[in-house]
XYZ file of C-alpha atoms in Angstrom:
451
model
C 3.983 -19.331 -14.957
C 4.330 -22.958 -14.232
C 7.397 -25.491 -15.271
C 4.443 -26.972 -17.919
C 4.871 -22.965 -19.439
C 0.735 -21.894 -18.508
C 0.484 -18.222 -18.658
C -1.010 -16.315 -16.101
C -3.298 -13.158 -16.751
C -3.368 -10.006 -17.046
C -5.650 -9.422 -13.967
C -3.469 -11.617 -11.996
C -0.411 -9.314 -12.873
C -1.683 -6.425 -12.139
C -2.669 -7.803 -8.959
C 1.099 -8.181 -7.771
C 1.006 -3.854 -8.096
C 2.090 -2.648 -4.528
C -0.176 0.778 -5.777
C -2.418 2.361 -8.746
C 0.593 4.228 -10.320
C 2.639 1.579 -10.610
C -0.486 -0.414 -11.974
C -0.736 1.919 -14.340
C 2.801 2.663 -15.615
C 3.123 -1.164 -15.482
C 0.101 -1.498 -18.437
C 2.266 1.261 -20.387
C 4.887 -1.046 -19.921
C 3.106 -4.259 -21.019
C 3.648 -4.226 -25.029
C 6.770 -4.806 -27.025
C 8.193 -1.573 -28.032
C 10.265 -0.702 -24.948
C 11.170 -4.492 -24.761
C 14.127 -6.104 -26.090
C 16.339 -9.551 -25.657
C 12.960 -10.807 -23.925
C 12.576 -14.295 -23.253
C 11.221 -17.488 -20.899
C 12.666 -20.980 -19.789
C 10.707 -23.437 -18.822
C 11.396 -23.381 -15.309
C 9.167 -20.071 -14.627
C 11.851 -17.557 -15.107
C 11.446 -14.872 -17.242
C 13.806 -12.022 -18.765
C 14.132 -9.023 -20.784
C 15.681 -5.587 -21.363
C 13.190 -2.746 -21.154
C 14.516 0.911 -22.586
C 14.610 4.036 -20.016
C 15.540 7.551 -20.090
C 19.092 6.378 -19.940
C 21.341 4.763 -22.645
C 21.471 1.567 -21.065
C 18.417 -0.277 -20.617
C 17.335 -1.678 -17.629
C 18.040 -5.897 -16.495
C 14.606 -7.319 -15.301
C 14.076 -10.840 -14.290
C 11.002 -12.877 -12.884
C 11.027 -15.690 -11.234
C 7.484 -16.766 -11.551
C 7.867 -20.295 -9.877
C 9.131 -19.467 -7.001
C 6.969 -20.904 -4.225
C 6.209 -17.900 -1.618
C 5.202 -16.316 -4.865
C 7.356 -14.322 -7.268
C 10.424 -12.363 -7.098
C 12.102 -9.811 -8.719
C 14.820 -8.524 -9.358
C 15.354 -5.686 -11.797
C 18.308 -2.625 -12.515
C 15.881 0.600 -12.325
C 16.192 2.443 -8.714
C 12.504 1.989 -8.033
C 11.937 1.064 -4.635
C 8.806 -0.284 -5.044
C 8.104 -3.925 -4.947
C 7.138 -5.348 -7.981
C 8.727 -2.424 -10.456
C 6.762 -1.077 -12.994
C 9.495 -2.785 -15.519
C 8.393 -6.236 -13.836
C 4.964 -5.704 -14.056
C 5.520 -4.398 -17.524
C 7.297 -7.755 -18.483
C 4.933 -9.536 -17.082
C 2.312 -8.321 -18.830
C 4.407 -8.736 -21.899
C 4.535 -12.195 -21.460
C 0.851 -13.573 -20.566
C 0.441 -11.628 -23.336
C 1.454 -14.960 -25.465
C 1.539 -13.046 -28.618
C 5.120 -15.183 -29.046
C 7.124 -11.572 -27.700
C 8.495 -13.618 -25.020
C 10.152 -16.477 -26.619
C 11.336 -19.520 -25.110
C 15.068 -19.532 -24.569
C 18.496 -19.359 -22.614
C 18.570 -16.993 -19.604
C 21.949 -14.652 -20.163
C 24.326 -14.374 -17.908
C 23.194 -12.133 -15.614
C 19.843 -13.519 -14.753
C 21.142 -17.033 -13.957
C 23.249 -15.434 -11.652
C 20.344 -14.053 -9.858
C 17.860 -16.959 -10.129
C 21.057 -19.752 -9.279
C 21.642 -17.282 -6.002
C 17.970 -17.345 -5.202
C 17.651 -21.394 -5.650
C 21.054 -21.835 -3.176
C 18.985 -19.592 -0.695
C 15.939 -21.407 -0.789
C 17.575 -25.028 -1.036
C 19.699 -24.127 2.039
C 16.376 -23.037 4.035
C 14.734 -26.017 3.746
C 17.593 -28.158 4.804
C 18.231 -25.550 7.294
C 14.766 -26.772 9.016
C 13.445 -25.909 12.778
C 17.065 -27.026 13.526
C 18.047 -23.399 12.007
C 20.180 -20.799 13.535
C 17.516 -19.429 15.894
C 15.846 -22.809 16.583
C 16.021 -23.640 20.199
C 18.291 -20.716 21.060
C 16.528 -18.877 23.356
C 16.524 -19.985 27.138
C 13.054 -21.362 27.994
C 13.519 -20.170 31.676
C 13.665 -16.889 30.394
C 11.236 -16.780 27.750
C 8.905 -17.899 30.543
C 9.810 -15.062 33.025
C 9.395 -12.713 30.099
C 5.931 -13.876 29.070
C 4.762 -13.415 33.078
C 6.022 -10.246 32.676
C 4.540 -9.172 29.920
C 1.050 -10.928 31.010
C 1.264 -8.726 34.479
C 1.536 -5.479 32.824
C -1.512 -6.841 30.075
C -3.408 -7.084 33.893
C -2.541 -3.905 34.728
C -3.761 -1.709 31.142
C -7.040 -4.374 31.143
C -7.733 -3.274 34.679
C -6.727 0.557 33.973
C -8.731 0.537 30.698
C -11.644 -0.932 33.162
C -11.708 2.040 35.162
C -12.099 4.307 32.575
C -14.681 3.102 30.266
C -17.213 2.753 33.926
C -15.981 6.716 34.188
C -17.213 7.454 30.487
C -20.191 5.475 31.283
C -20.890 7.204 34.606
C -20.240 10.669 32.624
C -22.303 10.069 30.082
C -21.945 9.668 26.196
C -22.297 13.014 25.349
C -19.004 13.542 27.048
C -17.026 11.520 24.495
C -17.694 13.850 21.832
C -17.042 16.518 23.668
C -13.309 15.270 25.129
C -12.386 15.158 21.268
C -9.967 12.313 20.234
C -7.002 13.179 22.447
C -9.129 11.477 25.545
C -8.777 8.076 23.356
C -5.644 8.260 21.896
C -4.303 8.895 25.648
C -6.068 5.999 26.647
C -4.606 3.980 23.368
C -0.895 4.847 24.676
C -1.821 3.449 27.544
C -2.391 0.439 26.802
C 0.886 0.410 24.190
C 2.942 0.817 27.633
C 1.063 -2.136 28.831
C 2.333 -3.877 25.749
C -1.757 -5.281 24.855
C -1.474 -3.490 21.283
C -4.913 -5.324 20.795
C -6.075 -3.224 23.509
C -4.689 -0.100 21.884
C -6.007 -0.290 18.953
C -9.844 -0.848 19.833
C -9.145 2.027 21.722
C -8.434 4.181 18.966
C -11.268 2.794 17.065
C -13.655 4.218 19.827
C -12.268 7.279 19.509
C -13.231 7.743 16.182
C -16.991 6.903 16.664
C -18.097 10.297 18.050
C -19.970 12.634 16.282
C -19.565 10.037 13.064
C -23.230 11.134 12.075
C -26.743 9.626 13.939
C -27.044 7.177 16.133
C -23.309 7.288 17.095
C -23.828 6.597 20.349
C -25.411 3.261 19.873
C -22.299 2.085 18.580
C -20.456 3.660 20.845
C -21.349 1.888 23.626
C -21.783 -1.389 21.571
C -17.945 -1.111 21.080
C -17.659 -0.368 24.744
C -19.247 -3.493 25.411
C -17.209 -5.863 22.903
C -14.078 -4.063 24.855
C -15.293 -4.784 28.177
C -16.103 -8.172 27.191
C -12.207 -8.429 26.163
C -11.220 -6.865 29.274
C -12.903 -9.181 31.427
C -11.864 -12.553 29.225
C -7.984 -12.206 29.351
C -8.388 -11.149 33.233
C -10.625 -14.160 33.819
C -8.831 -16.101 31.291
C -8.192 -18.896 33.188
C -11.816 -19.572 33.378
C -12.212 -19.988 29.749
C -11.474 -22.581 27.524
C -8.653 -23.393 25.758
C -10.123 -22.761 22.366
C -11.546 -18.909 24.130
C -8.759 -18.434 25.904
C -6.312 -18.573 23.033
C -8.968 -15.800 20.847
C -8.851 -13.589 24.184
C -4.653 -14.056 23.942
C -4.680 -12.580 20.137
C -6.807 -10.307 20.596
C -5.566 -8.565 23.295
C -2.321 -8.216 21.673
C 0.170 -11.116 22.577
C 2.234 -12.659 19.429
C 0.893 -16.101 19.079
C 2.595 -19.564 16.819
C 1.190 -21.714 14.736
C 0.560 -24.438 16.351
C -1.359 -26.593 14.743
C -0.295 -30.252 12.779
C 0.304 -28.946 8.972
C -2.411 -29.728 6.500
C -1.385 -30.637 2.442
C -3.795 -29.485 0.158
C -4.394 -28.252 -3.529
C -5.132 -24.265 -1.538
C -7.065 -21.852 -4.726
C -5.779 -18.504 -3.917
C -9.719 -16.685 -3.442
C -8.040 -12.748 -2.868
C -5.425 -10.687 -2.004
C -5.435 -7.513 -0.509
C -3.445 -5.042 1.181
C -4.297 -2.597 4.121
C -1.443 -0.318 5.506
C -1.137 2.173 8.525
C 2.298 5.118 9.359
C 3.997 1.497 10.460
C 2.883 -0.868 8.572
C 1.430 -3.120 5.220
C -1.145 -6.033 5.964
C -1.450 -8.352 3.204
C -4.163 -10.335 4.033
C -3.977 -13.588 1.866
C -7.581 -16.183 2.035
C -6.662 -19.307 0.628
C -9.748 -22.373 0.252
C -8.596 -25.954 -0.128
C -9.809 -28.358 -2.392
C -9.444 -31.366 -0.311
C -9.324 -29.871 3.229
C -12.779 -27.493 2.315
C -11.277 -25.025 4.941
C -11.385 -21.580 4.127
C -8.026 -19.777 5.876
C -6.019 -16.594 6.278
C -2.221 -16.280 5.417
C -1.421 -12.467 6.818
C 2.338 -10.925 5.489
C 3.815 -7.480 6.207
C 5.899 -5.683 5.325
C 7.616 -1.640 6.349
C 5.558 1.297 5.993
C 5.205 2.073 1.730
C 6.732 -1.460 0.850
C 4.435 -4.402 -0.506
C 4.886 -7.684 1.487
C 7.141 -9.804 -0.366
C 4.403 -12.570 -0.171
C 2.418 -12.391 -3.710
C -0.338 -15.177 -4.223
C -1.891 -13.943 -7.267
C -5.837 -14.720 -7.372
C -6.905 -17.161 -9.570
C -3.774 -19.488 -8.984
C -3.261 -23.216 -7.479
C -0.539 -24.083 -4.311
C 0.696 -27.125 -3.586
C 1.255 -26.793 0.134
C 0.802 -27.149 3.756
C -0.728 -24.195 6.418
C -1.018 -24.825 9.788
C -3.491 -22.970 12.123
C -2.730 -20.765 14.856
C -4.482 -21.312 17.880
C -8.312 -19.840 19.209
C -11.211 -21.254 18.994
C -12.595 -20.721 15.102
C -9.815 -18.616 13.953
C -8.881 -18.824 10.300
C -5.367 -17.890 10.533
C -2.501 -20.164 9.366
C 0.863 -19.914 8.578
C 1.982 -21.363 4.864
C 4.616 -23.909 4.901
C 6.429 -26.299 2.720
C 4.890 -25.621 -0.880
C 5.736 -28.769 -3.180
C 5.040 -26.805 -6.350
C 5.230 -23.491 -8.250
C 1.359 -21.294 -7.780
C -0.630 -22.127 -11.261
C -3.456 -21.111 -12.681
C -6.519 -23.225 -11.989
C -10.439 -22.857 -13.923
C -11.093 -24.518 -9.865
C -14.175 -22.676 -7.650
C -15.442 -22.972 -3.901
C -18.957 -24.375 -3.165
C -21.572 -21.265 -2.290
C -24.213 -21.295 0.245
C -27.224 -18.787 -0.111
C -27.215 -15.278 1.711
C -29.183 -16.861 4.593
C -26.611 -19.092 4.786
C -23.731 -16.477 5.112
C -25.690 -14.524 7.752
C -25.853 -17.990 9.803
C -22.275 -19.124 9.408
C -21.416 -15.114 10.767
C -23.453 -15.891 13.975
C -22.127 -19.509 14.169
C -18.534 -18.180 14.374
C -19.400 -15.306 16.571
C -20.151 -17.970 19.034
C -16.478 -18.995 18.946
C -15.320 -15.157 18.870
C -17.415 -12.282 19.760
C -15.138 -9.652 18.609
C -15.141 -11.278 14.864
C -16.011 -8.726 12.488
C -16.627 -10.988 8.966
C -15.921 -14.570 8.115
C -15.126 -15.807 4.517
C -17.933 -16.674 2.741
C -18.602 -17.734 -0.853
C -22.130 -16.447 -2.013
C -23.670 -18.832 -4.886
C -25.836 -17.120 -7.529
C -26.332 -14.064 -6.151
C -27.194 -11.036 -8.446
C -25.968 -7.320 -7.286
C -28.318 -4.940 -6.778
C -29.052 -1.278 -6.385
C -31.237 -0.835 -2.757
C -31.745 3.269 -2.687
C -28.494 4.762 -1.760
C -26.658 1.745 -1.107
C -26.351 -2.259 -2.969
C -26.783 -5.480 -1.932
C -26.652 -8.629 -3.265
C -29.759 -10.616 -3.997
C -29.946 -14.369 -3.454
C -31.732 -14.883 -6.636
C -33.045 -18.553 -5.438
C -34.168 -16.894 -2.427
C -36.395 -13.578 -1.120
C -32.861 -12.425 0.753
C -29.982 -10.574 0.446
C -27.222 -9.219 1.618
C -26.371 -5.305 1.751
C -22.627 -4.280 1.072
C -20.699 -2.896 2.926
C -20.032 1.142 3.276
C -16.173 -0.016 2.087
C -16.821 -2.089 -0.771
C -19.872 0.777 -2.433
C -17.389 2.826 -2.723
C -14.694 0.541 -4.540
C -14.161 0.414 -8.464
C -14.646 -3.295 -7.500
C -18.211 -2.623 -7.165
C -18.694 -1.702 -10.520
C -16.155 -4.845 -12.084
C -18.775 -6.753 -10.324
C -21.976 -5.414 -11.862
C -20.410 -5.863 -15.502
C -19.923 -9.459 -14.726
C -23.027 -10.066 -13.571
C -25.022 -8.204 -16.051
C -28.249 -8.819 -14.393
C -27.277 -12.590 -14.117
C -25.949 -14.598 -11.073
C -22.791 -14.810 -10.492
C -20.820 -17.117 -7.365
C -19.126 -14.562 -5.383
C -16.259 -14.595 -2.241
C -16.292 -11.998 0.473
C -16.352 -11.522 4.125
C -19.377 -11.234 5.515
C -19.936 -9.257 8.618
C -22.048 -7.305 10.994
C -21.563 -4.550 8.540
C -22.697 -6.506 5.766
C -20.928 -8.601 2.622
C -16.878 -6.943 1.229
C -16.734 -9.144 -2.308
C -13.308 -9.998 -3.026
C -13.477 -11.987 -6.423
C -16.309 -13.297 -7.886
C -16.660 -16.277 -11.041
C -19.618 -16.199 -14.055
C -22.161 -18.493 -13.585
C -20.857 -20.527 -16.255
C -17.197 -21.211 -17.629
C -15.013 -17.991 -17.216
C -12.181 -17.279 -15.172
C -11.801 -15.272 -11.919
C -12.489 -11.641 -11.372
C -10.641 -9.902 -8.559
C -13.040 -7.486 -6.720
C -9.893 -5.960 -4.269
């Protein structure tokens, strides 16, 4: 929703759900039955009372005009973010059938919204001169960085020795040693404060014994890890862009230092990945003027969705600042100048062969890159034996789908959208194939999220 009153679609609302259970429960509350005193304002606020199991209804309010994505408040005890009541209220509002009329917000909603706006204004006024800016001792920070670099160097040297021992003993020994050896090596890299190396070591441990050809895959990944080790040990000889990429891949923290680029950014995809400690949200954006595709990352504690939420199909007038590194798509979201609003704009597409060439070009800048963001134009999802591929409608070429993509429900949404006709598809193209994340019909129609 924007100040002009443009409503979201049900798909855009459900994309906010932190998990499948919340999506299902929220869908059940997207009808007028359990709601009373629901309303909305021209400033981007939606509110309502939802009947629960107790005598007192839950007070639910959503600020859809928040520049960083919707903000929620509900009196229910749920720890999920957003809860099913917030999802149900947004679905009720998105229906556009008069169940959420324009009106004046009740006091409990006004109080929460006023507090949010006051805090946001204070944060903008503080700017870079806030309480944390410039408070660190630069000399102390330099010494800490040097000590960490020394530890990472020691860890990289130890990892080189372990890789040499593995190859000297033969790859067959990797299957016999079990996962414990890799986990112990990864723990050593964590001790060396090289979390990026630790993550890659854990990935190595998952390869042995995983079907035909695993020794080849293990050797390839060992070679990439050796290349990263050598890049770190010889980083002074590398071009600055590649050296920055190596520092990032090893796991050293970096700050976005590129000049802010203001654009109208289309939200192409949003999806979460989680481990035992952290939930990571990946949001792909496309600048309509800069013609640049950027990745914004947001984090939440394990079991909780990150706060930043930008549903697919919205456009955001905002500034992005790039992170250092050759060819790195990651950027930091800066000042937002308006609330996210639905748009019919689409990114331009390329052929399947053009997508493969784009990935090959990107590997020159970052040999450890798993995939690049690509929009394919006029492709048709088609079965390929036991697998699926995206066949180019105008060329004798195709891209296979990744194993992960073939197991997701989004594949069938893509097949249904296409119906045998060409579609435009945004996704990630890499050495394992193509992972579709969003699609548009070959003609008028809204974007369909696939993740």
